[in-house]
Amino acid sequence: MDCHVSGEDQKKLYRKALLAGISVAALLSVSAHAQDDESNEELEEIVVVGSQIKGARVSGTLPVSVMSSDDIDNTGAASGDELFRAIPQAGFVAFNDNNVGAGVNAARGDVNSINLRGLGTGNTLGLLNGRRMVLHPGFQTENLVPVVTVNSNTIPTLGVGRVEVLRDGAGAIYGADAVGGVVNTVLRHDFEGITAQVRYGASDGTSRDELTASFQAGFNFNEGATHLALFGSYQTRSGVPASERPYSASSDRRPLVEGTAFEGDSEFRNTSSSSPWGRFRLETRIDSLGDDDFHIQPSSLSGCIHDLGNGLCIDNGGSVDESLRFDFDAERYLNPDLDRLNSFAMLTHEFENGVEYYAELGFYKSKTQRPQTYGLTLSASRYRLPADAYWNPFGPTTLADGTPNPNRLPGLTDVPEEGLEMTVYGYRPTDLGPRLGTVRGESYRLLSGLRGQWKDWDWDTAVVYSEAKSRDLTKNRISSTLLQQEISKTTSDAFNPFLGPTGGNSQASLDAIAIDVRRNNSTSLFLADFKVSNPAIYSLPAGDVGVALGVEARRESFEDDRDERLDGTITFTDAVTGDFKTESDVVGSSPTPDTSGSRWVKSAFVEFAVPLVSPEMDVPLMQSLDLQIAGRYEDFDYSGTTAKPKIALSWVPTDGLLFRGSWSKGFRAPNLVQLFDTGIRRQNTRDDYVQCQAQIEKGIISDFGDCSGDGIESVRSGARSLENENSTQFGAGIVIQPEVFPGLTITADYWSLKQNNLIGILGDQNQIALDLVLRQSGGSNPNVIRRAPDADQQDLFAGTSLAAVGEIIEVRDAYLNLDSRKVEGLDLAIIQDIETNDMGNFTIKLNAARLLTFEQSAGETSQSLIDNSPVNITGFGDLMEQNGRPKWRMSLSMNWKKDNYGAGLFARYVGAFDDTSARISVNGEDVYWRVEDWTTVNANVHYTFEKGALEDTQLRLGVNNLFDKQPPLADENFGFFGSMHNPIGRFFYIDLKKTF
């Protein structure tokens, strides 16, 4: 799939594809709640997440929300990304198709993460039909720590019967990762007949359009003893250039903040000084240049010192004019082109003895493709241009064959006849063209199980094996070794870095430096379990006690196989001197070693459902009182054993009123990347506070704000000694169903969560700050590796309070169990069902999530640094309303049906928050850019035909983002907060569904 497909070619492609059905996303409906006996019987059939006891009446005890197929249709969503953004209780979506900033180190492609409560990726457990899903093979970092997730885009959307969301800690029921809650997707295993669905949609004002074709089929065999369900969908979607939206058309967004306190602030100038107007440094200063640094620029600009011809000249200094800075978004795409295939089969067969065999087979395949920004040279990887290099304008007077050098600038009386060597840095060779990234994803899932009854016990056992793979390939990358080799040639076929953006290098020269860079990742999951349950193991005066017990063993594995030019196999070695420079041979990318690992997890659980009071006992103000008690033991390779309890209680004092509460312990085990990462090296510009302190004491600079950053290599590594992150959850809620207002349900739930032992890194800049703190008391930080001080550094530190130190070689920053966190919030919901004889049926659902507290507390090491460091240490304290943590998130759904007609409206609200990457000082106080609140409205109408060729055919017309609301401006990639908002704009779609 080519990202540069013309509009006519797109039309041809789409005419060849089947029209598409709606991709599933969802409206989160409100909490499951206590109802009368008839309604409770219905809930027993539906709600399974949160309890392992088959038939247990715990629906009122647990804050479980269910998205039905009608809810899904009403949102008009077309991807898994939109599905989970529609849930007010969900936090920022870090894995999404707007990820471009981290390049090959991000989880790119068709991937979407789940993050209930905004606790961070990896704190929500994803289930498919009640059992774990394999993790997406890619990983990326949050707060510099690698995180992993399941990929919701692998689920066959048309086959979804419901999505269950447990908004409570569930470590005692399901084990690791269920800290923020559980999302369980249940497929329609009992469907009969055939349904085909097609959908086409297009975005107003952009080139984005998408087509999807889906089907589901269900068949009975063997006189009803065997049932086969099949689901499948194929979607194709076009990418959108960033230039098609005003907020993303340019990386310089200062015009968009005019009239605000940030007007003219450079925080919104996200262009780069590393541009095709190359920057160079001579080995010595020359008088005619007045400097040793120089750059290329157009002759039309002031400051030209030497004319290069072709409208180009040389100006001194290492900084290019602002007008020459590189604009990232000129060539980037907001979203990639996408092709996605989902398929799933479910088989059940009931034997004559009542035992049922069941099996699942799922397959997913995707391909995304998008242009990315041009390659660049990192400031820490500078390239040596020899004095006799052919295109060196300060080269020798004669070439190697004795002929006059046509490229030496005239009148260089202060340059020796043999020429001057120089280094190349901050150069972006755009004549090679933009990089093109293609990511192919694939996964499959196999499940085979048996279930049945023995006396009063229900039993269930199954084996699951699932694998996921991703193949990330980027074309038009540049080899450092080859670039060094080509610019060093002494013949006219050398690569010329002095041409500016117009280029002019031959195709042979470009081909000589171009390479493909790959990243291949895979994950696997093997799981075997056995569980039994009995809803009436023992009788109490209030009713029967239910119990569930089970055991589970699973093996998880992952492999991250990097390109041989990134993993240290092919290193960057100076082609002229033979000196080793870095383990990465890819221009603009830090080295990353291959990593792999696996572990076994063994667990056992027990759960009781205990009725304490029933209506028949006639206890005043206590129609019913029900208790859930659960516990789970897990044994992890490397991170040890843990046991976590849970208690939940529901009290019905009178008709239409229920109170509920829960307390539980939870945990998140270190993921495999955090355990097995052998050492990721990253180049960053950091301040050496020790050197800066000496400069302050000598009066060279006034404060740490004047520190001049240096290129420093950080080494982040995993540790198999990491411990589990632990959590304590508490929740209390109320459900009201007033008899005077039939069909009305109101719920309110308070929740709080405390986490400790959070896995993180101190950060290379904080490690350097700690080095200063320790050196001020006579010690040092062993994680900051330095060279011996040279004579200049000895002179700098002479007469100061510090012993002399050399420059930093590297900072070692291992993952550690560091800090703690406290989060609190409210979940509010109102449902109103209205049934009329003449006007049809109405359903109104309001769902809101209010964040009350989000506080990060420093651990011992971090607190010591905060208490003693002379520089500000961030990331602690009150983090609410910062970086994707708004106070309010809400959704409103309105649905109407009458006879063959129907209509729906879905509104979504995301509150305002601060973007801390843009900051100014007002009266000595830091003020951050405020990302405004955002409201979008989706609407649809539908009609089902009863007669003729279209009998049993439903036609749906819809508009998402009806009022074409732009995402609010932020100082982020593409000008908006991609983990909270989307750039789709007003989107029209037509959907046709036929049942046979």
PDB file of N, CA and C in Angstrom, residues 298-358:
ATOM      1  N   PRO A 298      20.789  30.611   1.902  1.00  0.00           N
ATOM      2  CA  PRO A 298      20.586  31.237   0.589  1.00  0.00           C
ATOM      3  C   PRO A 298      21.377  32.548   0.492  1.00  0.00           C
ATOM      4  N   SER A 299      21.843  32.850  -0.704  1.00  0.00           N
ATOM      5  CA  SER A 299      22.607  34.088  -0.919  1.00  0.00           C
ATOM      6  C   SER A 299      21.754  35.324  -0.681  1.00  0.00           C
ATOM      7  N   SER A 300      20.448  35.170  -0.728  1.00  0.00           N
ATOM      8  CA  SER A 300      19.551  36.317  -0.541  1.00  0.00           C
ATOM      9  C   SER A 300      19.502  36.798   0.902  1.00  0.00           C
ATOM     10  N   LEU A 301      19.971  35.975   1.847  1.00  0.00           N
ATOM     11  CA  LEU A 301      19.972  36.374   3.245  1.00  0.00           C
ATOM     12  C   LEU A 301      21.218  37.171   3.576  1.00  0.00           C
ATOM     13  N   SER A 302      21.101  38.026   4.581  1.00  0.00           N
ATOM     14  CA  SER A 302      22.260  38.809   5.009  1.00  0.00           C
ATOM     15  C   SER A 302      23.250  37.914   5.744  1.00  0.00           C
ATOM     16  N   GLY A 303      24.496  38.349   5.791  1.00  0.00           N
ATOM     17  CA  GLY A 303      25.510  37.616   6.532  1.00  0.00           C
ATOM     18  C   GLY A 303      26.404  36.742   5.682  1.00  0.00           C
ATOM     19  N   CYS A 304      26.191  36.713   4.371  1.00  0.00           N
ATOM     20  CA  CYS A 304      27.012  35.858   3.508  1.00  0.00           C
ATOM     21  C   CYS A 304      28.475  36.300   3.558  1.00  0.00           C
ATOM     22  N   ILE A 305      29.354  35.343   3.755  1.00  0.00           N
ATOM     23  CA  ILE A 305      30.798  35.613   3.803  1.00  0.00           C
ATOM     24  C   ILE A 305      31.492  35.028   2.589  1.00  0.00           C
ATOM     25  N   HIS A 306      31.139  33.816   2.217  1.00  0.00           N
ATOM     26  CA  HIS A 306      31.724  33.178   1.036  1.00  0.00           C
ATOM     27  C   HIS A 306      30.600  32.696   0.131  1.00  0.00           C
ATOM     28  N   ASP A 307      30.712  32.996  -1.159  1.00  0.00           N
ATOM     29  CA  ASP A 307      29.699  32.583  -2.129  1.00  0.00           C
ATOM     30  C   ASP A 307      30.026  31.177  -2.634  1.00  0.00           C
ATOM     31  N   LEU A 308      28.997  30.281  -2.615  1.00  0.00           N
ATOM     32  CA  LEU A 308      29.173  28.918  -3.106  1.00  0.00           C
ATOM     33  C   LEU A 308      28.629  28.730  -4.513  1.00  0.00           C
ATOM     34  N   GLY A 309      27.965  29.767  -5.056  1.00  0.00           N
ATOM     35  CA  GLY A 309      27.326  29.617  -6.346  1.00  0.00           C
ATOM     36  C   GLY A 309      25.960  28.959  -6.188  1.00  0.00           C
ATOM     37  N   ASN A 310      25.214  28.909  -7.277  1.00  0.00           N
ATOM     38  CA  ASN A 310      23.886  28.285  -7.273  1.00  0.00           C
ATOM     39  C   ASN A 310      22.952  28.897  -6.225  1.00  0.00           C
ATOM     40  N   GLY A 311      23.180  30.200  -5.941  1.00  0.00           N
ATOM     41  CA  GLY A 311      22.296  30.877  -4.985  1.00  0.00           C
ATOM     42  C   GLY A 311      22.570  30.537  -3.541  1.00  0.00           C
ATOM     43  N   LEU A 312      23.719  29.920  -3.214  1.00  0.00           N
ATOM     44  CA  LEU A 312      24.053  29.521  -1.857  1.00  0.00           C
ATOM     45  C   LEU A 312      25.301  30.242  -1.389  1.00  0.00           C
ATOM     46  N   CYS A 313      25.410  30.397  -0.083  1.00  0.00           N
ATOM     47  CA  CYS A 313      26.595  31.017   0.470  1.00  0.00           C
ATOM     48  C   CYS A 313      26.892  30.454   1.846  1.00  0.00           C
ATOM     49  N   ILE A 314      28.033  30.839   2.417  1.00  0.00           N
ATOM     50  CA  ILE A 314      28.452  30.429   3.753  1.00  0.00           C
ATOM     51  C   ILE A 314      28.341  31.621   4.687  1.00  0.00           C
ATOM     52  N   ASP A 315      27.701  31.400   5.825  1.00  0.00           N
ATOM     53  CA  ASP A 315      27.634  32.395   6.899  1.00  0.00           C
ATOM     54  C   ASP A 315      28.283  31.777   8.130  1.00  0.00           C
ATOM     55  N   ASN A 316      28.883  32.595   8.970  1.00  0.00           N
ATOM     56  CA  ASN A 316      29.526  32.031  10.152  1.00  0.00           C
ATOM     57  C   ASN A 316      28.497  31.769  11.255  1.00  0.00           C
ATOM     58  N   GLY A 317      28.904  30.991  12.256  1.00  0.00           N
ATOM     59  CA  GLY A 317      28.020  30.649  13.368  1.00  0.00           C
ATOM     60  C   GLY A 317      27.368  29.296  13.158  1.00  0.00           C
ATOM     61  N   GLY A 318      27.046  28.647  14.281  1.00  0.00           N
ATOM     62  CA  GLY A 318      26.463  27.310  14.215  1.00  0.00           C
ATOM     63  C   GLY A 318      24.951  27.295  14.223  1.00  0.00           C
ATOM     64  N   SER A 319      24.312  28.471  14.166  1.00  0.00           N
ATOM     65  CA  SER A 319      22.847  28.527  14.184  1.00  0.00           C
ATOM     66  C   SER A 319      22.340  29.079  12.862  1.00  0.00           C
ATOM     67  N   VAL A 320      21.358  28.393  12.285  1.00  0.00           N
ATOM     68  CA  VAL A 320      20.771  28.868  11.038  1.00  0.00           C
ATOM     69  C   VAL A 320      19.701  29.904  11.354  1.00  0.00           C
ATOM     70  N   ASP A 321      19.396  30.752  10.392  1.00  0.00           N
ATOM     71  CA  ASP A 321      18.327  31.722  10.569  1.00  0.00           C
ATOM     72  C   ASP A 321      17.004  30.999  10.809  1.00  0.00           C
ATOM     73  N   GLU A 322      16.112  31.669  11.511  1.00  0.00           N
ATOM     74  CA  GLU A 322      14.837  31.041  11.869  1.00  0.00           C
ATOM     75  C   GLU A 322      14.065  30.584  10.645  1.00  0.00           C
ATOM     76  N   SER A 323      14.135  31.336   9.563  1.00  0.00           N
ATOM     77  CA  SER A 323      13.386  30.982   8.355  1.00  0.00           C
ATOM     78  C   SER A 323      13.910  29.701   7.709  1.00  0.00           C
ATOM     79  N   LEU A 324      15.103  29.249   8.122  1.00  0.00           N
ATOM     80  CA  LEU A 324      15.704  28.057   7.522  1.00  0.00           C
ATOM     81  C   LEU A 324      15.519  26.806   8.374  1.00  0.00           C
ATOM     82  N   ARG A 325      14.859  26.951   9.527  1.00  0.00           N
ATOM     83  CA  ARG A 325      14.644  25.794  10.382  1.00  0.00           C
ATOM     84  C   ARG A 325      13.730  24.791   9.686  1.00  0.00           C
ATOM     85  N   PHE A 326      13.897  23.529  10.016  1.00  0.00           N
ATOM     86  CA  PHE A 326      13.172  22.457   9.334  1.00  0.00           C
ATOM     87  C   PHE A 326      11.776  22.299   9.928  1.00  0.00           C
ATOM     88  N   ASP A 327      10.774  22.199   9.057  1.00  0.00           N
ATOM     89  CA  ASP A 327       9.375  22.043   9.458  1.00  0.00           C
ATOM     90  C   ASP A 327       8.989  20.571   9.337  1.00  0.00           C
ATOM     91  N   PHE A 328       8.867  19.890  10.473  1.00  0.00           N
ATOM     92  CA  PHE A 328       8.579  18.454  10.477  1.00  0.00           C
ATOM     93  C   PHE A 328       7.259  18.125   9.769  1.00  0.00           C
ATOM     94  N   ASP A 329       6.247  18.949  10.024  1.00  0.00           N
ATOM     95  CA  ASP A 329       4.902  18.563   9.604  1.00  0.00           C
ATOM     96  C   ASP A 329       4.636  18.789   8.125  1.00  0.00           C
ATOM     97  N   ALA A 330       5.588  19.366   7.406  1.00  0.00           N
ATOM     98  CA  ALA A 330       5.381  19.611   5.984  1.00  0.00           C
ATOM     99  C   ALA A 330       5.191  18.308   5.208  1.00  0.00           C
ATOM    100  N   GLU A 331       5.812  17.223   5.670  1.00  0.00           N
ATOM    101  CA  GLU A 331       5.747  15.954   4.953  1.00  0.00           C
ATOM    102  C   GLU A 331       5.084  14.839   5.751  1.00  0.00           C
ATOM    103  N   ARG A 332       4.724  15.086   7.006  1.00  0.00           N
ATOM    104  CA  ARG A 332       4.198  14.009   7.846  1.00  0.00           C
ATOM    105  C   ARG A 332       2.699  13.797   7.627  1.00  0.00           C
ATOM    106  N   TYR A 333       2.244  12.627   8.069  1.00  0.00           N
ATOM    107  CA  TYR A 333       0.831  12.267   7.978  1.00  0.00           C
ATOM    108  C   TYR A 333       0.255  12.141   9.385  1.00  0.00           C
ATOM    109  N   LEU A 334      -0.969  12.654   9.559  1.00  0.00           N
ATOM    110  CA  LEU A 334      -1.647  12.524  10.841  1.00  0.00           C
ATOM    111  C   LEU A 334      -1.934  11.066  11.164  1.00  0.00           C
ATOM    112  N   ASN A 335      -2.399  10.339  10.184  1.00  0.00           N
ATOM    113  CA  ASN A 335      -2.720   8.925  10.340  1.00  0.00           C
ATOM    114  C   ASN A 335      -2.152   8.166   9.152  1.00  0.00           C
ATOM    115  N   PRO A 336      -1.828   6.904   9.336  1.00  0.00           N
ATOM    116  CA  PRO A 336      -1.306   6.121   8.216  1.00  0.00           C
ATOM    117  C   PRO A 336      -2.423   5.558   7.342  1.00  0.00           C
ATOM    118  N   ASP A 337      -2.057   5.150   6.142  1.00  0.00           N
ATOM    119  CA  ASP A 337      -2.932   4.276   5.365  1.00  0.00           C
ATOM    120  C   ASP A 337      -3.058   2.958   6.127  1.00  0.00           C
ATOM    121  N   LEU A 338      -4.231   2.350   6.064  1.00  0.00           N
ATOM    122  CA  LEU A 338      -4.470   1.145   6.854  1.00  0.00           C
ATOM    123  C   LEU A 338      -5.232   0.104   6.062  1.00  0.00           C
ATOM    124  N   ASP A 339      -4.782  -1.138   6.160  1.00  0.00           N
ATOM    125  CA  ASP A 339      -5.559  -2.309   5.756  1.00  0.00           C
ATOM    126  C   ASP A 339      -5.602  -3.251   6.946  1.00  0.00           C
ATOM    127  N   ARG A 340      -6.811  -3.725   7.290  1.00  0.00           N
ATOM    128  CA  ARG A 340      -6.952  -4.580   8.476  1.00  0.00           C
ATOM    129  C   ARG A 340      -7.929  -5.726   8.175  1.00  0.00           C
ATOM    130  N   LEU A 341      -7.516  -6.924   8.548  1.00  0.00           N
ATOM    131  CA  LEU A 341      -8.357  -8.111   8.399  1.00  0.00           C
ATOM    132  C   LEU A 341      -8.538  -8.756   9.765  1.00  0.00           C
ATOM    133  N   ASN A 342      -9.792  -8.971  10.157  1.00  0.00           N
ATOM    134  CA  ASN A 342     -10.121  -9.691  11.383  1.00  0.00           C
ATOM    135  C   ASN A 342     -11.004 -10.884  11.036  1.00  0.00           C
ATOM    136  N   SER A 343     -10.714 -12.025  11.630  1.00  0.00           N
ATOM    137  CA  SER A 343     -11.582 -13.185  11.436  1.00  0.00           C
ATOM    138  C   SER A 343     -11.578 -14.018  12.705  1.00  0.00           C
ATOM    139  N   PHE A 344     -12.694 -14.706  12.940  1.00  0.00           N
ATOM    140  CA  PHE A 344     -12.826 -15.481  14.171  1.00  0.00           C
ATOM    141  C   PHE A 344     -13.844 -16.586  13.941  1.00  0.00           C
ATOM    142  N   ALA A 345     -13.582 -17.731  14.521  1.00  0.00           N
ATOM    143  CA  ALA A 345     -14.501 -18.865  14.460  1.00  0.00           C
ATOM    144  C   ALA A 345     -14.667 -19.435  15.862  1.00  0.00           C
ATOM    145  N   MET A 346     -15.903 -19.807  16.205  1.00  0.00           N
ATOM    146  CA  MET A 346     -16.204 -20.401  17.503  1.00  0.00           C
ATOM    147  C   MET A 346     -17.049 -21.651  17.277  1.00  0.00           C
ATOM    148  N   LEU A 347     -16.625 -22.740  17.875  1.00  0.00           N
ATOM    149  CA  LEU A 347     -17.305 -24.024  17.706  1.00  0.00           C
ATOM    150  C   LEU A 347     -17.687 -24.571  19.068  1.00  0.00           C
ATOM    151  N   THR A 348     -18.910 -25.045  19.195  1.00  0.00           N
ATOM    152  CA  THR A 348     -19.335 -25.757  20.407  1.00  0.00           C
ATOM    153  C   THR A 348     -20.004 -27.072  19.983  1.00  0.00           C
ATOM    154  N   HIS A 349     -19.797 -28.095  20.803  1.00  0.00           N
ATOM    155  CA  HIS A 349     -20.449 -29.384  20.552  1.00  0.00           C
ATOM    156  C   HIS A 349     -20.790 -30.022  21.892  1.00  0.00           C
ATOM    157  N   GLU A 350     -22.062 -30.360  22.064  1.00  0.00           N
ATOM    158  CA  GLU A 350     -22.513 -30.975  23.312  1.00  0.00           C
ATOM    159  C   GLU A 350     -22.622 -32.487  23.129  1.00  0.00           C
ATOM    160  N   PHE A 351     -21.860 -33.214  23.959  1.00  0.00           N
ATOM    161  CA  PHE A 351     -21.905 -34.667  23.910  1.00  0.00           C
ATOM    162  C   PHE A 351     -23.151 -35.179  24.632  1.00  0.00           C
ATOM    163  N   GLU A 352     -23.457 -36.443  24.403  1.00  0.00           N
ATOM    164  CA  GLU A 352     -24.665 -37.005  24.979  1.00  0.00           C
ATOM    165  C   GLU A 352     -24.638 -37.024  26.498  1.00  0.00           C
ATOM    166  N   ASN A 353     -23.443 -37.056  27.091  1.00  0.00           N
ATOM    167  CA  ASN A 353     -23.359 -37.062  28.551  1.00  0.00           C
ATOM    168  C   ASN A 353     -23.447 -35.664  29.157  1.00  0.00           C
ATOM    169  N   GLY A 354     -23.703 -34.638  28.326  1.00  0.00           N
ATOM    170  CA  GLY A 354     -23.857 -33.281  28.811  1.00  0.00           C
ATOM    171  C   GLY A 354     -22.587 -32.460  28.803  1.00  0.00           C
ATOM    172  N   VAL A 355     -21.440 -33.077  28.593  1.00  0.00           N
ATOM    173  CA  VAL A 355     -20.181 -32.340  28.507  1.00  0.00           C
ATOM    174  C   VAL A 355     -20.137 -31.576  27.186  1.00  0.00           C
ATOM    175  N   GLU A 356     -19.683 -30.345  27.231  1.00  0.00           N
ATOM    176  CA  GLU A 356     -19.616 -29.508  26.033  1.00  0.00           C
ATOM    177  C   GLU A 356     -18.155 -29.202  25.691  1.00  0.00           C
ATOM    178  N   TYR A 357     -17.836 -29.445  24.435  1.00  0.00           N
ATOM    179  CA  TYR A 357     -16.530 -29.048  23.908  1.00  0.00           C
ATOM    180  C   TYR A 357     -16.688 -27.683  23.239  1.00  0.00           C
ATOM    181  N   TYR A 358     -15.731 -26.798  23.442  1.00  0.00           N
ATOM    182  CA  TYR A 358     -15.781 -25.496  22.784  1.00  0.00           C
ATOM    183  C   TYR A 358     -14.374 -25.113  22.312  1.00  0.00           C
TER     184      TYR A 358
END
